[in-house]
Amino acid sequence: MIELNQAQEIVLQTINPLPPKSIPLAECDGLLTSCAIHAAEEIPPFDNTAVDGFALSSSAIESGIKEFEILGTIAAGDTGDIPVSGSATVRIMTGAPMPPGSDCVLMVEDSVVTERNGRTYLSFDKKPSRFDNVRDAGSDISKGQLLFPSNTQLFAGHLGVLASLGIYEVSVFPRARVGILSTGSELTIDPGPLKPGQIRDSNRPTLSSLVREMGAIPIDLGIIPDNPESLRQGFSEAASSCDVVLSSGGVSVGDFDYTKEILDELSNGTMSWMQIAIRPAKPFAFGHIGTTPMFGLPGNPVSSAVSFELLARPAIRKMMGHQQLFRNTVSAVARTNLHRRPDGKIHFMRVSAQLELDGMVYIQPQSGQSSHLLYSMANSNALAVVPNGIGCKAGDHVDTLILREL
Ligand code: AMP
Ligand code: MG
């Protein structure tokens, strides 16, 4: 048996980020920039008003003028070229450019407008000062500014900033195209009655969901029955059409499956067949077919999901430019005892984790922890990392991998 970190190292040392690609802004959500992005323009692009009101010259106000003639209106989108000087003012709407000669805006709420002989005049009690209610050009982003360094993960706010600068294509590490296939002649997706010995394939939907959740693209490659020709063809096609392949089943010791034989052949002997000191997910295989990383995950549903979490997910994150590859660990409080026996392995126990009002995360183990007990996966949102030994007592702090939002 090898330690988990050794297995992770064997995988990650061979994984490189995918070649960067320029893609439309709307598709960049969650992706990482592959180079630094600078602003070619300033934001706001021009001085403009923060409120609806009247554009004025503060020096005219200071000179003692009490009444200003309203010469027109500047709306957002207008060019704003009605000059304001002396006793002139213009009505101005939020976002409209400040007209020449003006340097402050009186809020409409503070204005008194009167009409005489077909002309309109503005007066006020509360005098605005220079720059009041003016949003300066470049006050948000200046021209040439470093916006986002390389490897910045792009979320809603980043997309808004880029759009405001007219950056509609971004060079990013693309979403990995992850081929997912199941091996085993016992597997079916027939909704009808099962034939003797058959079970339904549950690994592909689970793995597809996990792949999609991390921002990569799952590619469903179906079920491959356990015969050499089908496996050879299935694995070859998978490797040539995807950035990385996840296969489940056929990696245990003493397996009758042809998976090992065919993967050894197609990978030119680069597959490492590992027994990792963890439970579940002890058997695991990894290598390359051509240049495509190939993950041989165990067939048991819980094992394949845990194996994905601990070994495949970090590698796919690395392909997508991430530097933080592993899940966050929190020190959680066990609500009940976490029983286990010493076996030289780290146990990753399915738990339901909750954030309580005291700010602590509390964990409750699922009752069944065997790797075929798939139902418990549905009700767990975290994996408690229980070191070799006799387990933990209620109230103990336990490192816990948070898999979903609490
Ligand atoms: P294997 O690793 O192929 O020996 O499979 C271990 C166990 O997991 C066996 O009980 C298989 O029937 C089961 N299994 C393998 N693949 C799947 C799958 N895709 N969905 C559900 N169970 C599976
Ligand atoms: Mg099998």
Short mmCIF file of N, CA, C and O in Angstrom, two decimals, residues 245-362:
data_model
loop_
_atom_site.label_atom_id
_atom_site.label_comp_id
_atom_site.label_asym_id
_atom_site.label_seq_id
_atom_site.Cartn_x
_atom_site.Cartn_y
_atom_site.Cartn_z
N VAL A 245 -9.53 11.10 -19.21
CA VAL A 245 -10.57 10.06 -19.18
C VAL A 245 -10.71 9.49 -17.77
O VAL A 245 -9.70 9.22 -17.10
N LEU A 246 -11.96 9.34 -17.34
CA LEU A 246 -12.26 8.66 -16.07
C LEU A 246 -12.98 7.37 -16.42
O LEU A 246 -14.05 7.39 -17.02
N SER A 247 -12.35 6.25 -16.06
CA SER A 247 -13.01 4.96 -16.26
C SER A 247 -13.27 4.39 -14.88
O SER A 247 -12.46 4.58 -13.97
N SER A 248 -14.40 3.74 -14.69
CA SER A 248 -14.58 3.10 -13.39
C SER A 248 -14.77 1.61 -13.57
O SER A 248 -15.34 1.15 -14.56
N GLY A 249 -14.26 0.87 -12.59
CA GLY A 249 -14.38 -0.59 -12.58
C GLY A 249 -13.11 -1.27 -13.10
O GLY A 249 -12.32 -0.68 -13.85
N GLY A 250 -12.94 -2.51 -12.62
CA GLY A 250 -11.89 -3.36 -13.16
C GLY A 250 -10.48 -3.05 -12.69
O GLY A 250 -9.52 -3.49 -13.32
N VAL A 251 -10.33 -2.29 -11.60
CA VAL A 251 -8.97 -1.97 -11.16
C VAL A 251 -8.57 -2.68 -9.86
O VAL A 251 -7.47 -2.49 -9.36
N SER A 252 -9.48 -3.51 -9.33
CA SER A 252 -9.17 -4.18 -8.06
C SER A 252 -8.18 -5.33 -8.29
O SER A 252 -8.10 -5.87 -9.39
N VAL A 253 -7.52 -5.70 -7.21
CA VAL A 253 -6.64 -6.88 -7.28
C VAL A 253 -7.52 -8.10 -7.51
O VAL A 253 -8.62 -8.18 -6.98
N GLY A 254 -7.02 -9.05 -8.26
CA GLY A 254 -7.74 -10.30 -8.44
C GLY A 254 -8.98 -10.14 -9.29
O GLY A 254 -9.86 -11.00 -9.30
N ASP A 255 -9.05 -9.03 -10.04
CA ASP A 255 -10.19 -8.81 -10.90
C ASP A 255 -10.14 -9.76 -12.09
O ASP A 255 -9.08 -10.04 -12.62
N PHE A 256 -11.30 -10.23 -12.49
CA PHE A 256 -11.35 -11.05 -13.71
C PHE A 256 -11.40 -10.16 -14.94
O PHE A 256 -11.31 -10.61 -16.06
N ASP A 257 -11.60 -8.85 -14.68
CA ASP A 257 -11.81 -7.94 -15.79
C ASP A 257 -10.58 -7.86 -16.69
O ASP A 257 -9.46 -8.07 -16.26
N TYR A 258 -10.85 -7.52 -17.96
CA TYR A 258 -9.76 -7.35 -18.91
C TYR A 258 -9.18 -5.93 -18.86
O TYR A 258 -8.24 -5.61 -19.57
N THR A 259 -9.80 -5.09 -18.03
CA THR A 259 -9.40 -3.69 -17.99
C THR A 259 -7.89 -3.51 -17.83
O THR A 259 -7.26 -2.75 -18.57
N LYS A 260 -7.32 -4.24 -16.88
CA LYS A 260 -5.89 -4.06 -16.58
C LYS A 260 -5.04 -4.39 -17.81
O LYS A 260 -4.18 -3.60 -18.21
N GLU A 261 -5.35 -5.55 -18.39
CA GLU A 261 -4.57 -6.01 -19.54
C GLU A 261 -4.61 -4.99 -20.68
O GLU A 261 -3.59 -4.62 -21.26
N ILE A 262 -5.82 -4.50 -20.96
CA ILE A 262 -5.98 -3.59 -22.11
C ILE A 262 -5.37 -2.22 -21.81
O ILE A 262 -4.73 -1.61 -22.67
N LEU A 263 -5.56 -1.74 -20.59
CA LEU A 263 -4.97 -0.43 -20.26
C LEU A 263 -3.45 -0.50 -20.27
O LEU A 263 -2.78 0.43 -20.73
N ASP A 264 -2.88 -1.60 -19.79
CA ASP A 264 -1.42 -1.75 -19.85
C ASP A 264 -0.95 -1.70 -21.30
O ASP A 264 0.03 -1.04 -21.62
N GLU A 265 -1.69 -2.37 -22.15
CA GLU A 265 -1.32 -2.43 -23.58
C GLU A 265 -1.40 -1.03 -24.21
O GLU A 265 -0.44 -0.54 -24.80
N LEU A 266 -2.58 -0.37 -24.02
CA LEU A 266 -2.79 0.92 -24.70
C LEU A 266 -1.91 2.03 -24.13
O LEU A 266 -1.59 3.00 -24.82
N SER A 267 -1.53 1.91 -22.86
CA SER A 267 -0.75 2.98 -22.22
C SER A 267 0.75 2.73 -22.36
O SER A 267 1.55 3.45 -21.75
N ASN A 268 1.12 1.71 -23.12
CA ASN A 268 2.54 1.36 -23.24
C ASN A 268 3.16 1.12 -21.88
O ASN A 268 4.29 1.55 -21.62
N GLY A 269 2.41 0.50 -21.01
CA GLY A 269 2.94 0.15 -19.69
C GLY A 269 3.09 1.33 -18.74
O GLY A 269 3.74 1.20 -17.70
N THR A 270 2.48 2.48 -19.07
CA THR A 270 2.62 3.64 -18.15
C THR A 270 1.62 3.61 -17.00
O THR A 270 1.70 4.43 -16.10
N MET A 271 0.66 2.68 -17.04
CA MET A 271 -0.33 2.66 -15.95
C MET A 271 0.36 2.21 -14.65
O MET A 271 1.09 1.23 -14.64
N SER A 272 0.11 2.96 -13.57
CA SER A 272 0.53 2.51 -12.24
C SER A 272 -0.70 1.93 -11.58
O SER A 272 -1.74 2.58 -11.52
N TRP A 273 -0.59 0.71 -11.11
CA TRP A 273 -1.71 0.05 -10.42
C TRP A 273 -1.43 0.16 -8.93
O TRP A 273 -0.47 -0.40 -8.43
N MET A 274 -2.25 0.94 -8.27
CA MET A 274 -1.92 1.28 -6.88
C MET A 274 -2.93 0.69 -5.89
O MET A 274 -4.08 0.47 -6.23
N GLN A 275 -2.42 0.48 -4.67
CA GLN A 275 -3.27 0.18 -3.53
C GLN A 275 -2.97 1.31 -2.56
O GLN A 275 -1.85 1.41 -2.05
N ILE A 276 -3.95 2.18 -2.36
CA ILE A 276 -3.71 3.37 -1.54
C ILE A 276 -4.24 3.12 -0.13
O ILE A 276 -5.31 2.52 0.04
N ALA A 277 -3.51 3.62 0.85
CA ALA A 277 -3.87 3.36 2.26
C ALA A 277 -5.02 4.26 2.69
O ALA A 277 -4.90 5.07 3.60
N ILE A 278 -6.14 4.10 1.98
CA ILE A 278 -7.35 4.86 2.34
C ILE A 278 -8.55 3.91 2.25
O ILE A 278 -8.49 2.87 1.60
N ARG A 279 -9.62 4.33 2.89
CA ARG A 279 -10.86 3.57 2.78
C ARG A 279 -12.01 4.55 2.78
O ARG A 279 -12.06 5.41 3.66
N PRO A 280 -12.90 4.53 1.79
CA PRO A 280 -12.91 3.62 0.64
C PRO A 280 -11.89 4.07 -0.40
O PRO A 280 -11.13 4.99 -0.14
N ALA A 281 -11.92 3.41 -1.56
CA ALA A 281 -11.13 3.80 -2.74
C ALA A 281 -9.69 3.34 -2.67
O ALA A 281 -8.79 4.04 -3.13
N LYS A 282 -9.44 2.16 -2.13
CA LYS A 282 -8.06 1.65 -2.06
C LYS A 282 -7.48 1.38 -3.46
O LYS A 282 -6.40 1.84 -3.77
N PRO A 283 -8.19 0.63 -4.34
CA PRO A 283 -7.55 0.37 -5.64
C PRO A 283 -7.68 1.57 -6.56
O PRO A 283 -8.72 2.25 -6.58
N PHE A 284 -6.63 1.84 -7.31
CA PHE A 284 -6.64 3.02 -8.18
C PHE A 284 -5.55 2.81 -9.23
O PHE A 284 -4.49 2.28 -8.94
N ALA A 285 -5.86 3.23 -10.45
CA ALA A 285 -4.86 3.12 -11.51
C ALA A 285 -4.75 4.46 -12.23
O ALA A 285 -5.74 5.18 -12.37
N PHE A 286 -3.53 4.74 -12.67
CA PHE A 286 -3.34 6.01 -13.39
C PHE A 286 -2.20 5.86 -14.39
O PHE A 286 -1.18 5.24 -14.10
N GLY A 287 -2.40 6.43 -15.55
CA GLY A 287 -1.34 6.44 -16.56
C GLY A 287 -1.78 7.31 -17.73
O GLY A 287 -2.69 8.13 -17.59
N HIS A 288 -1.14 7.13 -18.87
CA HIS A 288 -1.49 7.93 -20.05
C HIS A 288 -1.69 7.02 -21.25
O HIS A 288 -0.92 6.09 -21.47
N ILE A 289 -2.73 7.33 -22.03
CA ILE A 289 -2.85 6.71 -23.35
C ILE A 289 -2.49 7.83 -24.32
O ILE A 289 -3.20 8.83 -24.41
N GLY A 290 -1.36 7.67 -25.01
CA GLY A 290 -0.82 8.80 -25.77
C GLY A 290 -0.47 9.88 -24.74
O GLY A 290 0.23 9.62 -23.77
N THR A 291 -1.03 11.08 -24.95
CA THR A 291 -0.76 12.15 -23.97
C THR A 291 -1.94 12.34 -23.03
O THR A 291 -1.92 13.24 -22.19
N THR A 292 -2.99 11.52 -23.18
CA THR A 292 -4.21 11.75 -22.39
C THR A 292 -4.14 11.04 -21.04
O THR A 292 -4.00 9.80 -21.00
N PRO A 293 -4.27 11.80 -19.95
CA PRO A 293 -4.29 11.15 -18.64
C PRO A 293 -5.50 10.22 -18.51
O PRO A 293 -6.60 10.57 -18.94
N MET A 294 -5.25 9.06 -17.94
CA MET A 294 -6.28 8.02 -17.84
C MET A 294 -6.40 7.63 -16.38
O MET A 294 -5.45 7.17 -15.77
N PHE A 295 -7.59 7.86 -15.81
CA PHE A 295 -7.83 7.50 -14.41
C PHE A 295 -8.63 6.21 -14.36
O PHE A 295 -9.73 6.14 -14.92
N GLY A 296 -8.10 5.20 -13.71
CA GLY A 296 -8.84 3.97 -13.47
C GLY A 296 -9.38 4.01 -12.06
O GLY A 296 -8.65 3.77 -11.08
N LEU A 297 -10.65 4.39 -11.96
CA LEU A 297 -11.27 4.51 -10.64
C LEU A 297 -11.90 3.17 -10.26
O LEU A 297 -12.33 2.42 -11.13
N PRO A 298 -11.99 2.89 -8.96
CA PRO A 298 -12.65 1.65 -8.56
C PRO A 298 -14.13 1.65 -8.95
O PRO A 298 -14.72 2.70 -9.15
N GLY A 299 -14.68 0.45 -9.06
CA GLY A 299 -16.06 0.33 -9.53
C GLY A 299 -17.12 0.61 -8.48
O GLY A 299 -18.19 1.14 -8.79
N ASN A 300 -16.82 0.28 -7.23
CA ASN A 300 -17.82 0.51 -6.19
C ASN A 300 -18.22 1.98 -6.19
O ASN A 300 -17.36 2.86 -6.22
N PRO A 301 -19.50 2.24 -6.18
CA PRO A 301 -19.96 3.62 -6.37
C PRO A 301 -19.34 4.64 -5.41
O PRO A 301 -18.93 5.71 -5.84
N VAL A 302 -19.25 4.30 -4.15
CA VAL A 302 -18.70 5.28 -3.21
C VAL A 302 -17.20 5.43 -3.45
O VAL A 302 -16.66 6.54 -3.41
N SER A 303 -16.55 4.32 -3.74
CA SER A 303 -15.11 4.38 -3.99
C SER A 303 -14.80 5.24 -5.21
O SER A 303 -13.85 6.01 -5.20
N SER A 304 -15.60 5.10 -6.25
CA SER A 304 -15.29 5.88 -7.44
C SER A 304 -15.48 7.37 -7.18
O SER A 304 -14.68 8.19 -7.62
N ALA A 305 -16.50 7.73 -6.39
CA ALA A 305 -16.72 9.13 -6.08
C ALA A 305 -15.60 9.68 -5.18
O ALA A 305 -15.10 10.79 -5.40
N VAL A 306 -15.18 8.89 -4.19
CA VAL A 306 -14.13 9.35 -3.27
C VAL A 306 -12.78 9.43 -4.02
O VAL A 306 -12.00 10.37 -3.86
N SER A 307 -12.55 8.46 -4.87
CA SER A 307 -11.34 8.44 -5.69
C SER A 307 -11.30 9.68 -6.60
O SER A 307 -10.26 10.32 -6.76
N PHE A 308 -12.46 10.02 -7.14
CA PHE A 308 -12.55 11.24 -7.96
C PHE A 308 -12.15 12.45 -7.12
O PHE A 308 -11.32 13.26 -7.53
N GLU A 309 -12.75 12.56 -5.94
CA GLU A 309 -12.48 13.70 -5.06
C GLU A 309 -11.00 13.85 -4.75
O GLU A 309 -10.45 14.94 -4.79
N LEU A 310 -10.37 12.73 -4.39
CA LEU A 310 -9.01 12.81 -3.85
C LEU A 310 -7.93 12.81 -4.93
O LEU A 310 -6.84 13.32 -4.70
N LEU A 311 -8.24 12.23 -6.09
CA LEU A 311 -7.18 12.05 -7.08
C LEU A 311 -7.48 12.70 -8.43
O LEU A 311 -6.61 13.35 -9.01
N ALA A 312 -8.72 12.55 -8.93
CA ALA A 312 -9.01 13.10 -10.26
C ALA A 312 -9.31 14.59 -10.21
O ALA A 312 -8.81 15.37 -11.03
N ARG A 313 -10.11 14.99 -9.23
CA ARG A 313 -10.49 16.41 -9.17
C ARG A 313 -9.28 17.34 -9.07
O ARG A 313 -9.19 18.32 -9.81
N PRO A 314 -8.32 17.04 -8.18
CA PRO A 314 -7.14 17.94 -8.12
C PRO A 314 -6.40 18.01 -9.47
O PRO A 314 -5.93 19.07 -9.86
N ALA A 315 -6.34 16.87 -10.17
CA ALA A 315 -5.63 16.86 -11.46
C ALA A 315 -6.38 17.69 -12.50
O ALA A 315 -5.78 18.46 -13.25
N ILE A 316 -7.70 17.57 -12.51
CA ILE A 316 -8.49 18.33 -13.49
C ILE A 316 -8.41 19.82 -13.16
O ILE A 316 -8.33 20.68 -14.04
N ARG A 317 -8.37 20.14 -11.86
CA ARG A 317 -8.19 21.56 -11.48
C ARG A 317 -6.84 22.06 -11.98
O ARG A 317 -6.73 23.18 -12.48
N LYS A 318 -5.81 21.24 -11.86
CA LYS A 318 -4.49 21.67 -12.34
C LYS A 318 -4.54 21.92 -13.85
O LYS A 318 -3.98 22.89 -14.36
N MET A 319 -5.25 21.04 -14.58
CA MET A 319 -5.39 21.22 -16.04
C MET A 319 -6.08 22.54 -16.35
O MET A 319 -5.84 23.15 -17.39
N MET A 320 -6.96 22.97 -15.46
CA MET A 320 -7.73 24.20 -15.70
C MET A 320 -7.07 25.42 -15.05
O MET A 320 -7.71 26.46 -14.89
N GLY A 321 -5.78 25.28 -14.72
CA GLY A 321 -4.99 26.44 -14.28
C GLY A 321 -5.04 26.75 -12.80
O GLY A 321 -4.44 27.73 -12.36
N HIS A 322 -5.75 25.93 -12.02
CA HIS A 322 -5.83 26.22 -10.58
C HIS A 322 -4.50 25.93 -9.90
O HIS A 322 -3.78 25.01 -10.29
N GLN A 323 -4.21 26.72 -8.86
CA GLN A 323 -3.04 26.43 -8.05
C GLN A 323 -3.46 25.80 -6.72
O GLN A 323 -2.74 25.02 -6.13
N GLN A 324 -4.65 26.15 -6.27
CA GLN A 324 -5.21 25.49 -5.09
C GLN A 324 -5.96 24.26 -5.61
O GLN A 324 -7.02 24.38 -6.24
N LEU A 325 -5.39 23.09 -5.40
CA LEU A 325 -5.92 21.89 -6.06
C LEU A 325 -6.88 21.09 -5.18
O LEU A 325 -7.75 20.38 -5.69
N PHE A 326 -6.72 21.23 -3.86
CA PHE A 326 -7.48 20.35 -2.98
C PHE A 326 -8.65 21.07 -2.32
O PHE A 326 -8.66 22.29 -2.22
N ARG A 327 -9.61 20.30 -1.89
CA ARG A 327 -10.75 20.84 -1.16
C ARG A 327 -10.29 21.52 0.14
O ARG A 327 -9.30 21.09 0.73
N ASN A 328 -11.08 22.47 0.59
CA ASN A 328 -10.82 23.06 1.89
C ASN A 328 -11.11 22.05 3.00
O ASN A 328 -12.05 21.28 2.90
N THR A 329 -10.28 22.08 4.01
CA THR A 329 -10.51 21.23 5.17
C THR A 329 -10.92 22.13 6.33
O THR A 329 -10.30 23.17 6.54
N VAL A 330 -11.96 21.75 7.04
CA VAL A 330 -12.29 22.48 8.26
C VAL A 330 -12.12 21.53 9.45
O VAL A 330 -12.22 20.32 9.29
N SER A 331 -11.86 22.13 10.60
CA SER A 331 -11.80 21.33 11.81
C SER A 331 -13.23 21.29 12.37
O SER A 331 -13.72 22.28 12.90
N ALA A 332 -13.89 20.13 12.19
CA ALA A 332 -15.31 20.04 12.55
C ALA A 332 -15.45 19.27 13.87
O ALA A 332 -14.57 18.52 14.27
N VAL A 333 -16.59 19.49 14.51
CA VAL A 333 -16.84 18.82 15.80
C VAL A 333 -17.75 17.61 15.54
O VAL A 333 -18.81 17.75 14.92
N ALA A 334 -17.32 16.44 16.03
CA ALA A 334 -18.13 15.23 15.86
C ALA A 334 -19.33 15.29 16.79
O ALA A 334 -19.18 15.54 17.99
N ARG A 335 -20.53 15.09 16.25
CA ARG A 335 -21.73 15.07 17.11
C ARG A 335 -21.82 13.75 17.86
O ARG A 335 -22.39 13.68 18.94
N THR A 336 -21.34 12.68 17.21
CA THR A 336 -21.37 11.35 17.84
C THR A 336 -20.00 10.71 17.65
O THR A 336 -19.15 11.27 16.94
N ASN A 337 -19.81 9.54 18.26
CA ASN A 337 -18.54 8.83 18.03
C ASN A 337 -18.40 8.46 16.57
O ASN A 337 -19.41 8.16 15.90
N LEU A 338 -17.17 8.50 16.05
CA LEU A 338 -16.90 8.00 14.70
C LEU A 338 -16.10 6.71 14.86
O LEU A 338 -14.91 6.74 15.14
N HIS A 339 -16.82 5.58 14.76
CA HIS A 339 -16.17 4.28 15.01
C HIS A 339 -15.37 3.83 13.80
O HIS A 339 -15.82 3.98 12.67
N ARG A 340 -14.23 3.24 14.05
CA ARG A 340 -13.49 2.55 13.00
C ARG A 340 -12.50 1.61 13.68
O ARG A 340 -12.28 1.70 14.89
N ARG A 341 -11.92 0.72 12.87
CA ARG A 341 -10.90 -0.17 13.42
C ARG A 341 -9.55 0.17 12.82
O ARG A 341 -9.50 0.65 11.67
N PRO A 342 -8.45 -0.11 13.55
CA PRO A 342 -7.13 0.17 12.97
C PRO A 342 -6.87 -0.78 11.80
O PRO A 342 -7.11 -1.99 11.92
N ASP A 343 -6.46 -0.26 10.66
CA ASP A 343 -6.17 -1.10 9.49
C ASP A 343 -5.06 -0.48 8.65
O ASP A 343 -4.86 -0.84 7.49
N GLY A 344 -4.37 0.52 9.23
CA GLY A 344 -3.27 1.14 8.49
C GLY A 344 -3.73 2.16 7.45
O GLY A 344 -2.92 2.68 6.70
N LYS A 345 -5.04 2.44 7.41
CA LYS A 345 -5.55 3.34 6.38
C LYS A 345 -6.18 4.58 7.00
O LYS A 345 -6.67 4.53 8.13
N ILE A 346 -6.22 5.65 6.19
CA ILE A 346 -7.02 6.82 6.57
C ILE A 346 -8.45 6.54 6.08
O ILE A 346 -8.63 6.11 4.93
N HIS A 347 -9.40 6.76 6.95
CA HIS A 347 -10.79 6.56 6.51
C HIS A 347 -11.42 7.90 6.15
O HIS A 347 -11.30 8.87 6.91
N PHE A 348 -12.04 7.93 5.00
CA PHE A 348 -12.80 9.12 4.57
C PHE A 348 -14.27 8.79 4.78
O PHE A 348 -14.86 8.07 3.98
N MET A 349 -14.80 9.24 5.91
CA MET A 349 -16.17 8.85 6.29
C MET A 349 -17.17 9.86 5.76
O MET A 349 -16.98 11.07 5.90
N ARG A 350 -18.24 9.31 5.15
CA ARG A 350 -19.32 10.18 4.69
C ARG A 350 -20.05 10.76 5.89
O ARG A 350 -20.50 10.00 6.75
N VAL A 351 -20.12 12.06 5.93
CA VAL A 351 -20.80 12.72 7.05
C VAL A 351 -21.71 13.81 6.52
O VAL A 351 -21.52 14.32 5.41
N SER A 352 -22.71 14.14 7.34
CA SER A 352 -23.47 15.34 7.00
C SER A 352 -22.94 16.44 7.91
O SER A 352 -22.83 16.27 9.13
N ALA A 353 -22.52 17.54 7.29
CA ALA A 353 -21.89 18.64 8.01
C ALA A 353 -22.82 19.83 8.02
O ALA A 353 -23.49 20.11 7.02
N GLN A 354 -22.88 20.49 9.18
CA GLN A 354 -23.72 21.69 9.30
C GLN A 354 -22.96 22.78 10.01
O GLN A 354 -22.27 22.51 10.99
N LEU A 355 -23.14 24.00 9.51
CA LEU A 355 -22.55 25.16 10.18
C LEU A 355 -23.57 25.65 11.19
O LEU A 355 -24.70 25.97 10.83
N GLU A 356 -23.17 25.69 12.48
CA GLU A 356 -24.12 26.11 13.52
C GLU A 356 -23.89 27.56 13.91
O GLU A 356 -22.91 28.18 13.50
N LEU A 357 -24.81 28.08 14.74
CA LEU A 357 -24.76 29.49 15.11
C LEU A 357 -23.49 29.87 15.87
O LEU A 357 -23.08 31.02 15.88
N ASP A 358 -22.84 28.89 16.53
CA ASP A 358 -21.60 29.20 17.25
C ASP A 358 -20.41 29.31 16.30
O ASP A 358 -19.27 29.48 16.72
N GLY A 359 -20.68 29.20 14.97
CA GLY A 359 -19.61 29.35 13.98
C GLY A 359 -18.84 28.06 13.73
O GLY A 359 -17.93 28.03 12.90
N MET A 360 -19.17 27.00 14.45
CA MET A 360 -18.47 25.72 14.26
C MET A 360 -19.24 24.84 13.27
O MET A 360 -20.46 24.94 13.18
N VAL A 361 -18.48 23.97 12.61
CA VAL A 361 -19.10 22.98 11.74
C VAL A 361 -19.23 21.68 12.55
O VAL A 361 -18.27 21.25 13.19
N TYR A 362 -20.42 21.12 12.56
CA TYR A 362 -20.67 19.86 13.28
C TYR A 362 -20.91 18.75 12.26
O TYR A 362 -21.57 18.98 11.24
#
